[in-house]
GROMACS .gro file of C-alpha atoms in nm:
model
  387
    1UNK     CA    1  -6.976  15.002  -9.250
    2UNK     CA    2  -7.239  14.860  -8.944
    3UNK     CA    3  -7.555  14.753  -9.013
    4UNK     CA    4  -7.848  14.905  -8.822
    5UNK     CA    5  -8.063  14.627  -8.727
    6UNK     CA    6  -8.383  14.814  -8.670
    7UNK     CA    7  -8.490  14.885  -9.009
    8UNK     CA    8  -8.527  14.559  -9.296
    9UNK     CA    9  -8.239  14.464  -9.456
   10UNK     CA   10  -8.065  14.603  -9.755
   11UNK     CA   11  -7.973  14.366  -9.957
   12UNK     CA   12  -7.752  14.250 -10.264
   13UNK     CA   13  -7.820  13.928 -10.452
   14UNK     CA   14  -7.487  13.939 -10.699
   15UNK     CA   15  -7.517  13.709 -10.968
   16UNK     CA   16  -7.741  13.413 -11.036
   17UNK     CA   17  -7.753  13.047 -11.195
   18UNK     CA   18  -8.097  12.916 -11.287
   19UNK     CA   19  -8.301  13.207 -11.176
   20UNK     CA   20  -8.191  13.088 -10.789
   21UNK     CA   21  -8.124  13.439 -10.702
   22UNK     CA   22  -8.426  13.544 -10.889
   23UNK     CA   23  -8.641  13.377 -10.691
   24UNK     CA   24  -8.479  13.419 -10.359
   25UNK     CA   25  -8.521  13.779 -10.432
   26UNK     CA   26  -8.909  13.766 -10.440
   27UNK     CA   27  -8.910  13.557 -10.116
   28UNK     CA   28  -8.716  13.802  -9.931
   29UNK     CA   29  -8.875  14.081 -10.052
   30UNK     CA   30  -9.249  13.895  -9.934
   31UNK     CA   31  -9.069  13.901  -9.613
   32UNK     CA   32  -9.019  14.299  -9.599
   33UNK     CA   33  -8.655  14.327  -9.713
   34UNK     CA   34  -8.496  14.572  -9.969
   35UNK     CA   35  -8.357  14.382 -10.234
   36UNK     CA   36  -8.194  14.469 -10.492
   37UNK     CA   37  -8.080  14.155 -10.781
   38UNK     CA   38  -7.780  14.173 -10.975
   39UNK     CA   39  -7.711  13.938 -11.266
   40UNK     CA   40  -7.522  13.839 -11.574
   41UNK     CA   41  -7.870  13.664 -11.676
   42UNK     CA   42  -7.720  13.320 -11.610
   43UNK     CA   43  -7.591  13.311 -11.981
   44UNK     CA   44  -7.787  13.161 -12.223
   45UNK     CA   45  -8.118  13.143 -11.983
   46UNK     CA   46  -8.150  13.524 -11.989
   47UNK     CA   47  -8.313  13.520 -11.632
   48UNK     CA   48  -8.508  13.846 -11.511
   49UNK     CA   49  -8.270  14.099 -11.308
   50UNK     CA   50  -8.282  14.432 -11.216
   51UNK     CA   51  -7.928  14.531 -11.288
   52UNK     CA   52  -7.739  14.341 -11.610
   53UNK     CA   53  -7.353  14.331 -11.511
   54UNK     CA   54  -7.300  14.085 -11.791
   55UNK     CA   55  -6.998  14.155 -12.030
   56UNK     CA   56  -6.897  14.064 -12.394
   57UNK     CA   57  -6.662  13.746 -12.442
   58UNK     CA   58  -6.346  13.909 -12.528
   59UNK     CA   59  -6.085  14.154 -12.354
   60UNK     CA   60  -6.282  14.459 -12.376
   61UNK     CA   61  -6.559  14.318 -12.227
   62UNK     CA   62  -6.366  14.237 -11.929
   63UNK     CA   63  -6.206  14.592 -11.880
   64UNK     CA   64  -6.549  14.740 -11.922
   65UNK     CA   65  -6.707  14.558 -11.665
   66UNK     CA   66  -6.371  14.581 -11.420
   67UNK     CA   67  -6.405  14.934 -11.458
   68UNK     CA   68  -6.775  14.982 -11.434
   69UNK     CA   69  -6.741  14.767 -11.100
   70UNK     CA   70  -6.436  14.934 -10.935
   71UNK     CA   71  -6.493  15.308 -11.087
   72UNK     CA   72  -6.855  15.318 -11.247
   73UNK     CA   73  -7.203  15.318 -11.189
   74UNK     CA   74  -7.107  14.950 -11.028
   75UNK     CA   75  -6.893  15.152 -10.794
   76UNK     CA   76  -7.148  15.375 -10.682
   77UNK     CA   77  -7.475  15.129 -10.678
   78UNK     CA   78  -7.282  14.853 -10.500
   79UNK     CA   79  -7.230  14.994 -10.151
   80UNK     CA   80  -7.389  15.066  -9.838
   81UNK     CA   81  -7.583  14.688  -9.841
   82UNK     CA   82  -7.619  14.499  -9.509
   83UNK     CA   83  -7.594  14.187  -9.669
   84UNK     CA   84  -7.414  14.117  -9.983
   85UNK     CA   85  -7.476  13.759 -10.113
   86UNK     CA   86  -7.247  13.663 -10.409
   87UNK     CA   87  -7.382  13.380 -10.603
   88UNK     CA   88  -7.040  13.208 -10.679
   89UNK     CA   89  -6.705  13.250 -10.508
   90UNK     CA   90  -6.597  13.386 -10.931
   91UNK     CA   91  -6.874  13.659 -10.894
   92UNK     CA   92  -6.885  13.827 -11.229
   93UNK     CA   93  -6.662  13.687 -11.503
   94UNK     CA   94  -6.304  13.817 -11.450
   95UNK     CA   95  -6.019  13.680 -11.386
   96UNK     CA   96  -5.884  13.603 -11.022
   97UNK     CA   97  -5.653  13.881 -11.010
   98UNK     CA   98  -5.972  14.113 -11.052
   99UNK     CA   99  -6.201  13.907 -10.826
  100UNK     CA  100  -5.980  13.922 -10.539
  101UNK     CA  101  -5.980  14.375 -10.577
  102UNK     CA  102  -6.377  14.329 -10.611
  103UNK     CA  103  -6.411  14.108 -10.355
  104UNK     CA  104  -6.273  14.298 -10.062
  105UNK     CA  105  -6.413  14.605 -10.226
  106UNK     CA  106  -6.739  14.483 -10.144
  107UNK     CA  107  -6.621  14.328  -9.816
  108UNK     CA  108  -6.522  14.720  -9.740
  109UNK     CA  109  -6.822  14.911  -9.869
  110UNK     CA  110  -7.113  14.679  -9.713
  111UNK     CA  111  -7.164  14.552  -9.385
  112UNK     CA  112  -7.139  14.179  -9.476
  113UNK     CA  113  -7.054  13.922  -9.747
  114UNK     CA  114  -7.203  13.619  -9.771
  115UNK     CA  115  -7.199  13.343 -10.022
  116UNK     CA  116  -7.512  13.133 -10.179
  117UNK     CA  117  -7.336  12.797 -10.225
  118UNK     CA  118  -7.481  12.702 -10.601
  119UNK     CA  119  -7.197  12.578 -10.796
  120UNK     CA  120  -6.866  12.422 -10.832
  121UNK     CA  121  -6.561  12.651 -10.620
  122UNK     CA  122  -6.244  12.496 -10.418
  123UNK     CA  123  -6.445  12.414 -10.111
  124UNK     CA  124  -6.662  12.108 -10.299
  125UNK     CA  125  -6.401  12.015 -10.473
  126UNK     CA  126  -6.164  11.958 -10.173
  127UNK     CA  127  -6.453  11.760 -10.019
  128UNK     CA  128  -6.486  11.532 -10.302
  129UNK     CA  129  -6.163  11.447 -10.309
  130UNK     CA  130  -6.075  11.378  -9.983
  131UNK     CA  131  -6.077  11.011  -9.875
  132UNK     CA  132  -6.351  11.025  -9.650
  133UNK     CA  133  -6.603  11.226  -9.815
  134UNK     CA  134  -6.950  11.211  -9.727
  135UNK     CA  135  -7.060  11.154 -10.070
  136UNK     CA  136  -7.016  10.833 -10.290
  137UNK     CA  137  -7.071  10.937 -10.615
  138UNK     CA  138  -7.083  11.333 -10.777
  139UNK     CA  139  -7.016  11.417 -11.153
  140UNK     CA  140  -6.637  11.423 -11.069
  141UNK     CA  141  -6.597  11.077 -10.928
  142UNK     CA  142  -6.747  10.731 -10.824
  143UNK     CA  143  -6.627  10.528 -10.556
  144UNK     CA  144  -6.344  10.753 -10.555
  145UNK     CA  145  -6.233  10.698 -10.912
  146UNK     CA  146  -6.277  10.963 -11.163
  147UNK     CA  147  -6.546  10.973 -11.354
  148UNK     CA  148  -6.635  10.975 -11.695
  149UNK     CA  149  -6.678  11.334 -11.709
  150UNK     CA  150  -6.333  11.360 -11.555
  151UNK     CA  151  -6.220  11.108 -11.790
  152UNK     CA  152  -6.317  11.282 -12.075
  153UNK     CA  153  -6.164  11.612 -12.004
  154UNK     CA  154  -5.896  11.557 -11.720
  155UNK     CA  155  -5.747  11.944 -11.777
  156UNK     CA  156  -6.089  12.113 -11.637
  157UNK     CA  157  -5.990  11.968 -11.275
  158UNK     CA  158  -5.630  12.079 -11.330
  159UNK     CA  159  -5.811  12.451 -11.446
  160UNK     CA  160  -5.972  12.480 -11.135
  161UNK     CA  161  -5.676  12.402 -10.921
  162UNK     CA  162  -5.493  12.648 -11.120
  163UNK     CA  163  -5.328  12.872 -10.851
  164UNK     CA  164  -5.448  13.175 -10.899
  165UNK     CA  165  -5.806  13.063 -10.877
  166UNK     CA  166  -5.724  12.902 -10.560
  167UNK     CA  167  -5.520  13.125 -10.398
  168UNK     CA  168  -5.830  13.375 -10.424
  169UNK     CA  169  -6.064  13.163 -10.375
  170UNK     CA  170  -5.906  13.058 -10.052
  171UNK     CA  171  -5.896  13.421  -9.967
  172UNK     CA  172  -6.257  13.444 -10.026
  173UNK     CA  173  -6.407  13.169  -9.826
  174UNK     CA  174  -6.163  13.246  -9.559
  175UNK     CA  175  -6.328  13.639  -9.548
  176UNK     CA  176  -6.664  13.600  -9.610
  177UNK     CA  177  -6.925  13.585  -9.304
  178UNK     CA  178  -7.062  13.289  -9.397
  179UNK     CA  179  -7.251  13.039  -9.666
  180UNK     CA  180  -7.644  12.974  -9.693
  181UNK     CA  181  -7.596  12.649  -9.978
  182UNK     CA  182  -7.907  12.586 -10.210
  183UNK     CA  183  -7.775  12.175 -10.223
  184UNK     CA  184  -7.708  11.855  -9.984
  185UNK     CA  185  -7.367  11.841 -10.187
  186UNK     CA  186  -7.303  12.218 -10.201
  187UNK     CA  187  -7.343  12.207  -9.774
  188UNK     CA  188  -7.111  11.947  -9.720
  189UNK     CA  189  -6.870  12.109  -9.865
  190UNK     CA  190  -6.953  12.385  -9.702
  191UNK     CA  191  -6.964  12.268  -9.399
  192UNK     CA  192  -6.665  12.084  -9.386
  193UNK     CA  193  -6.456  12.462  -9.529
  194UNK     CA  194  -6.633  12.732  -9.293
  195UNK     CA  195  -6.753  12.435  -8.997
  196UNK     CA  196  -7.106  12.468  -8.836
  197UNK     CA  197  -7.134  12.791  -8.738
  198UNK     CA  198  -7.078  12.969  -9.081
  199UNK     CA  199  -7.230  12.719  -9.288
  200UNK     CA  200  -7.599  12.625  -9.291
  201UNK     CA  201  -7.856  12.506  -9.541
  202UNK     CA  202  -8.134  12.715  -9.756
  203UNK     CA  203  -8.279  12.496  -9.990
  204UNK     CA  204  -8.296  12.605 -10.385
  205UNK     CA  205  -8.660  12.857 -10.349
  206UNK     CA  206  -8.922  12.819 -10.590
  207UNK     CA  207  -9.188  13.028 -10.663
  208UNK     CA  208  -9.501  12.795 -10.619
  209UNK     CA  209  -9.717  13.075 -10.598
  210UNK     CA  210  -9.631  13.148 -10.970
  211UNK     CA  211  -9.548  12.780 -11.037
  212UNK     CA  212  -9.947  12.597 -10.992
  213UNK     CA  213  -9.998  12.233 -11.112
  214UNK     CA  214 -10.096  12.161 -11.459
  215UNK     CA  215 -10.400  11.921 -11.460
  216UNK     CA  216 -10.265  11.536 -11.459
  217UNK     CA  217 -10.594  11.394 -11.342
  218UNK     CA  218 -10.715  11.263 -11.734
  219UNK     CA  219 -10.636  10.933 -11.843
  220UNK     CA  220 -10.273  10.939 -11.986
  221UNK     CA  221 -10.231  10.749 -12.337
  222UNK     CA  222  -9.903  10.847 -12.430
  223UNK     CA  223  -9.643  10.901 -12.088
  224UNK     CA  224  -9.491  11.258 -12.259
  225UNK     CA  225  -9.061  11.249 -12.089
  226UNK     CA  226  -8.913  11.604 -12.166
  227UNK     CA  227  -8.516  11.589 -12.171
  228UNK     CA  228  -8.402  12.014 -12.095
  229UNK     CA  229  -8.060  12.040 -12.083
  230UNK     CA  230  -7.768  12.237 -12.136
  231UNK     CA  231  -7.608  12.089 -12.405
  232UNK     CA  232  -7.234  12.168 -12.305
  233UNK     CA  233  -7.313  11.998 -11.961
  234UNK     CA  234  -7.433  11.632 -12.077
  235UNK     CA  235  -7.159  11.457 -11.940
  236UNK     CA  236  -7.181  11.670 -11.595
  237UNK     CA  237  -7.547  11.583 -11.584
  238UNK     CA  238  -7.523  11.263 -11.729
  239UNK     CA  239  -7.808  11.362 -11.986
  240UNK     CA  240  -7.665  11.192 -12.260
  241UNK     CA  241  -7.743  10.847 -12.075
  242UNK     CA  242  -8.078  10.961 -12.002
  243UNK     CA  243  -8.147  11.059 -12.353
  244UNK     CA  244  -8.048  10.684 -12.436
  245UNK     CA  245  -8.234  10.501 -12.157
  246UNK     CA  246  -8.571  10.738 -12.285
  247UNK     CA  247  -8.459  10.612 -12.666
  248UNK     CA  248  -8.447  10.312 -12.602
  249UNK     CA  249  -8.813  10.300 -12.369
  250UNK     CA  250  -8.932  10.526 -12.685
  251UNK     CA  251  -8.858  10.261 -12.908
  252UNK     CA  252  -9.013   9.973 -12.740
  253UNK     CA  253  -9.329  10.166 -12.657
  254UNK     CA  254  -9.379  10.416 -12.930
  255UNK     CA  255  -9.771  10.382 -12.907
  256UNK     CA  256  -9.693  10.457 -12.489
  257UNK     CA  257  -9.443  10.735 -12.518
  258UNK     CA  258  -9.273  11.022 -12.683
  259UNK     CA  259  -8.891  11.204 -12.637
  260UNK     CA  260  -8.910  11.585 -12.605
  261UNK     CA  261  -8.505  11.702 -12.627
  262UNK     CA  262  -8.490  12.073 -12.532
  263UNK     CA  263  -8.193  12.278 -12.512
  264UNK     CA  264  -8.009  12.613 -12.412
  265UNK     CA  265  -8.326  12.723 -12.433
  266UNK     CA  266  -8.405  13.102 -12.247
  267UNK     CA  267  -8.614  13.104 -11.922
  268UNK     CA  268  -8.912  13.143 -12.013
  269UNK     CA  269  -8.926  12.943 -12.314
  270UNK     CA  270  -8.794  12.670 -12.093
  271UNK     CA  271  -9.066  12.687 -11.880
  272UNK     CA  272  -9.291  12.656 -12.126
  273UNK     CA  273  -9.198  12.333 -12.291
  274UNK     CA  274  -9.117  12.188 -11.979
  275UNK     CA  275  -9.541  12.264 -11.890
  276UNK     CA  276  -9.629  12.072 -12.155
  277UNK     CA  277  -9.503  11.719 -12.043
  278UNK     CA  278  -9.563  11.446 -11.846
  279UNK     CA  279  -9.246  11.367 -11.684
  280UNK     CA  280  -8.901  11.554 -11.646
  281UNK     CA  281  -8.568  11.375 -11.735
  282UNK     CA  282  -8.306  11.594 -11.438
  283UNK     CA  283  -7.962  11.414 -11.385
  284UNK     CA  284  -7.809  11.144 -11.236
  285UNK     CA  285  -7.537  11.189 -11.047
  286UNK     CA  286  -7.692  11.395 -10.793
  287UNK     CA  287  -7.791  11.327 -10.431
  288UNK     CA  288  -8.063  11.611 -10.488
  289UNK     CA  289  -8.331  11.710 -10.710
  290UNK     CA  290  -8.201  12.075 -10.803
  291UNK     CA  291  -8.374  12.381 -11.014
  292UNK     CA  292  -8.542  12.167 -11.372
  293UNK     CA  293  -8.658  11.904 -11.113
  294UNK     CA  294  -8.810  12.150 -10.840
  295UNK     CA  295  -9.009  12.369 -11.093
  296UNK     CA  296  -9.154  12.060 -11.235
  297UNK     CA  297  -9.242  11.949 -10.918
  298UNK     CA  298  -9.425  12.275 -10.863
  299UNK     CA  299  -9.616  12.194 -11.165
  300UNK     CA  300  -9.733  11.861 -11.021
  301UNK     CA  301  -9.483  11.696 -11.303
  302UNK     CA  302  -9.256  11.369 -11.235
  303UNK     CA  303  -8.928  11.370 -11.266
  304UNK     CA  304  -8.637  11.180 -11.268
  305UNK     CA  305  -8.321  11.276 -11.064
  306UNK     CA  306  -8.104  11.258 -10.788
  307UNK     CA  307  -8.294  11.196 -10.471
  308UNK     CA  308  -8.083  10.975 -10.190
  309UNK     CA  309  -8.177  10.856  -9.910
  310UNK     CA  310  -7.909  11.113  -9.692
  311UNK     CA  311  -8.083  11.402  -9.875
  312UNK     CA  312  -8.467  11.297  -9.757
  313UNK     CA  313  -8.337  11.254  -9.395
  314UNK     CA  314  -8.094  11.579  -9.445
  315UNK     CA  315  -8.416  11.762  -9.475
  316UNK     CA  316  -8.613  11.543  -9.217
  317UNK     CA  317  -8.853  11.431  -9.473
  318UNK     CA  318  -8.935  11.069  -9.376
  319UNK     CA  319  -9.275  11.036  -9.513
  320UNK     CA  320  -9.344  11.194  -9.880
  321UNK     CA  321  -9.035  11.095 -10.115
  322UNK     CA  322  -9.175  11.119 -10.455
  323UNK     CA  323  -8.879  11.187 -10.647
  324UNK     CA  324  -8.781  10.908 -10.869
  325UNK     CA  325  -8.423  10.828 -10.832
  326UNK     CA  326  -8.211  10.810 -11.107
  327UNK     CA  327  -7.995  10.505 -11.129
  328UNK     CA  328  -7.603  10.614 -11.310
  329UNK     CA  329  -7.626  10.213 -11.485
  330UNK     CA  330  -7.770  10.306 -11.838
  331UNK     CA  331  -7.975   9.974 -11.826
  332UNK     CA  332  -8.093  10.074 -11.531
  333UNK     CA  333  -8.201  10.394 -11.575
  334UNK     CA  334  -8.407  10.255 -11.891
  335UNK     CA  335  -8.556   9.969 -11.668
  336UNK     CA  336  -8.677  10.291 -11.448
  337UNK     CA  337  -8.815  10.537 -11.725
  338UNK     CA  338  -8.982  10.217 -11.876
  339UNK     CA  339  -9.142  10.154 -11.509
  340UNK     CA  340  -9.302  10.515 -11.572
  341UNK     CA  341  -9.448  10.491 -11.916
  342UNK     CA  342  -9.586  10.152 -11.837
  343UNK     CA  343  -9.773  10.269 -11.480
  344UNK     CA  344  -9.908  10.582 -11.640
  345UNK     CA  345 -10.194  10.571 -11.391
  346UNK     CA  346  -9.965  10.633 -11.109
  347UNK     CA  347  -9.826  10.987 -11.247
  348UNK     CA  348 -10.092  11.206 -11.135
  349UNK     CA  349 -10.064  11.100 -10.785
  350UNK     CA  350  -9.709  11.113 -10.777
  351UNK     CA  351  -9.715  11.440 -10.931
  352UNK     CA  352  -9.967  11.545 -10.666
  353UNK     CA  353  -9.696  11.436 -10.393
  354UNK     CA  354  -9.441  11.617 -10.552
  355UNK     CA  355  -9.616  11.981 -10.610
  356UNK     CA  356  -9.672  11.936 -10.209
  357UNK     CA  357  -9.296  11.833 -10.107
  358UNK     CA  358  -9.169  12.155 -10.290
  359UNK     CA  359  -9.445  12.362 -10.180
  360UNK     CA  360  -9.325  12.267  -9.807
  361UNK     CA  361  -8.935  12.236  -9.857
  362UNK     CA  362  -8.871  12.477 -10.121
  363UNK     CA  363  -9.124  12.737 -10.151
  364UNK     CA  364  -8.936  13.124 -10.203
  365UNK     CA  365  -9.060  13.247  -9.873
  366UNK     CA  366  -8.980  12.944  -9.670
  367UNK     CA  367  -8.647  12.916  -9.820
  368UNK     CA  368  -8.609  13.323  -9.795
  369UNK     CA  369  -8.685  13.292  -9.416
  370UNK     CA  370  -8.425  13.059  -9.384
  371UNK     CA  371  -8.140  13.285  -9.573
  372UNK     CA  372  -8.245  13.597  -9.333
  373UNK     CA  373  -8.240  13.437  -9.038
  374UNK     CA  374  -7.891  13.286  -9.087
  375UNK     CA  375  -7.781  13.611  -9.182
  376UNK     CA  376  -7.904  13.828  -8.934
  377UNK     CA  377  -7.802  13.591  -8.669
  378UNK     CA  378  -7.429  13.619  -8.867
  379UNK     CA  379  -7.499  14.052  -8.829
  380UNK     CA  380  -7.568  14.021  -8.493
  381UNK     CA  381  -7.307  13.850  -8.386
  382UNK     CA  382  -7.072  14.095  -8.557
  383UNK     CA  383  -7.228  14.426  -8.476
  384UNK     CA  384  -7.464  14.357  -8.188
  385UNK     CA  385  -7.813  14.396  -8.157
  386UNK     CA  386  -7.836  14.730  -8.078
  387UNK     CA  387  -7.694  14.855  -8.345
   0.00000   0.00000   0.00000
């Protein structure tokens, strides 16, 4: 199928992890695009979607949704698309076998497939691995030694090197058109699977707009730290050494400062807690601040996460770095949360610095423009611009 580049684009978000898609959705539709989003809710979250491909978890639900997506009202509503943009290399939740059908299914019913780079697949892990990747540290290793996530539960690396997951997923990336990744991390990997060309940057959008600042300005008595997590991820996340270092501040200052633990949690009601604090515990061992941390940046919030040095100057911001980096040394990372709750007067300034970085690096439509471009450049180059 060609794409006719005269008219907006038609467009498929497929999935979605932390309302990502969700929001890119609303950015590229502010920029005159036809979008229509695709979802299995992102689990537990229950994010917004216009189509629900999720599935029950057990053997029938699998058949049902392979069927509904090869011969069903999947079939029929998931063709003709200029751009399809899959949210995960796994798309829906079936095994490889299936995924490698539906993938060039949708390769041969749409004009082009693209991926959002948002999550773990074969491409980040080979670049982690390797001996000179550009990272230090991720939630797999440290200094090139495996971490304690990896430590803890050696068999999940061997499950994704299983070969049938890499055999398709080496088919994928080797067939789609290109990658748009929502992280620093995510990109190098990326980068270093597709090269230049194929692989750029988006940003994770946020919809500031909807997002505005909760009012910091009053004198702060009691610093409130809000902990949202998944609670099968702490190790991943590192939120169990968080929820210690904040403990342990807790305890020294309870007059200063109080714990909120939230988790698995749906979208909404996540959102709403996470309003009603002071500042937000992320994770540690990343080089970027990543969906929690953004939206409470929106809000004018703090928050502690990753935030690197390499990431700033990634995105070329050399003067407003108001993300509070997250240290992986439990010590550490108390001496830092205890910094906050003792310099309360210094949170609604830093909150004010942070509602304006995401505002100008992450807001939907920015980050939208950035997706279309890179793909219609990718169309263009494929069908021409007369077509």
């Amino acid at each position: 199928m060609e794409c006719d580049m005269k008219r907006p684009l038609k467009i498929l978000l497929l999935g979605d992890y932390s309302n990502c898609h969700r929001a890119l959705a609303d950015g590229l539709r502010s920029l005159g695009c036809n979008v229509t989003q695709a979802s299995a809710g992102s689990s537990w979250m229950n994010c917004d979607r216009q189509i629900d491909i999720s599935r029950s978890p057990n053997k029938i639900g699998g058949l049902k949704l392979a069927y509904r997506m090869r011969y069903g009202d999947l079939n029929k509503i998931f063709r003709g698309f200029d751009v399809v943009a899959i949210h995960d290399l796994n798309f829906v939740q079936l095994r490889p076998e299936r995924l490698f059908t539906l993938f060039n299914r949708l390769k041969r019913f749409n004009s082009s497939i693209f991926l959002t780079s948002m999550s773990t697949d074969i491409a980040f892990l080979d670049m982690l691995e390797a001996q000179d990747s550009p990272l230090r540290y991720s939630e797999w290793f440290i200094d090139h030694k495996p971490s304690r996530m990896y430590l803890a539960n050696p068999k999940k690396w061997d499950e994704w090197h299983a070969v049938s997951i890499v055999n398709y997923q080496r088919h994928a990336l080797a067939n789609i058109d290109g990658a748009v990744s929502v992280l620093y991390e995510y990109h190098m990997g990326m980068q270093r699977a597709l090269g230049s060309e194929k692989a750029v940057y988006g940003g994770i959008p946020i919809d500031t707009d909807r997002l505005q600042p909760v009012n910091l300005d009053g004198k702060i008595d009691k610093v409130k730290l809000f902990l949202g997590r998944d609670r099968y991820r702490k190790l991943m996340k590192g939120s169990d050494l968080l929820e210690i270092a904040a403990r342990r501040v807790v305890e020294r200052y309870p007059e200063k400062a109080e714990l909120v633990i939230v988790e698995n949690r749906p979208y909404a009601e996540f959102v709403e807690l996470l309003k009603d604090s002071h500042v937000v515990l992320d994770q540690i061992y990343s080089y970027t601040p990543a969906t929690t941390a953004l939206m409470a940046m929106s809000y004018g919030l703090n928050v502690v996460s990753g935030a690197e040095p390499e990431y700033y100057d990634f995105i070329k911001e050399y003067d407003n770095r108001p993300i509070i980096n997250a240290p992986m040394d439990c010590d550490a990372l108390t001496d830092c949360i205890e910094n906050i709750v003792l310099h309360p007067d210094e949170i609604a300034e830093r909150g004010r610095r942070s509602r304006a970085f995401v505002v100008k690096h992450n807001n939907a439509k920015v980050v939208a423009e950035r997706f279309m471009n890179f793909w219609t450049s990718r169309l263009e180059l494929k069908y021409g611009t007369d077509s």
